[in-house]
C-alpha positions as a printed Julia matrix, in Angstrom:
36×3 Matrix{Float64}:
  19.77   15.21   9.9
  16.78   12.94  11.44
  14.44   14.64   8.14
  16.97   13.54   5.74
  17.06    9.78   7.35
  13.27    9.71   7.27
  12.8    11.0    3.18
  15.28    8.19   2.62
  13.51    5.14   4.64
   9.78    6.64   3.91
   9.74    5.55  -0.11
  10.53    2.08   0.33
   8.44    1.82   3.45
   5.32    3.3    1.22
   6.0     1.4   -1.74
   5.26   -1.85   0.74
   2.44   -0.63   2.77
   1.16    0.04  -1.02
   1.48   -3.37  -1.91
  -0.75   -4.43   1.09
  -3.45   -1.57   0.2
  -3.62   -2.43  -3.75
  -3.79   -5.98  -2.17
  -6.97   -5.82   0.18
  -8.74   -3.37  -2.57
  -7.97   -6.03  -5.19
  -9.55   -8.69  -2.64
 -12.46   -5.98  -1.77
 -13.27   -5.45  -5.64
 -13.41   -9.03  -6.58
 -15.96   -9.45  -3.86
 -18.02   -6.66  -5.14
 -17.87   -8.34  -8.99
 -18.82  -11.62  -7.62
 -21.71  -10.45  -5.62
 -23.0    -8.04  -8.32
């Protein structure tokens, strides 16, 4: 029962910790450009 619970919360908890990621690579490449 506690597996099922977790598939169920884990998608929507990844899909925001995604956001965050894309969001500091995004910041990390426009650095990169800017200094090249």
């Amino acid at each position: 029962m506690s597996n099922a619970s977790i598939i169920k919360t884990t998608p929507e908890w990844n899909t925001i910790n995604w956001a965050k990621v894309q969001r500091k690579v995004f910041k990390l490449q426009k650095k990169n450009i800017s200094s090249c």
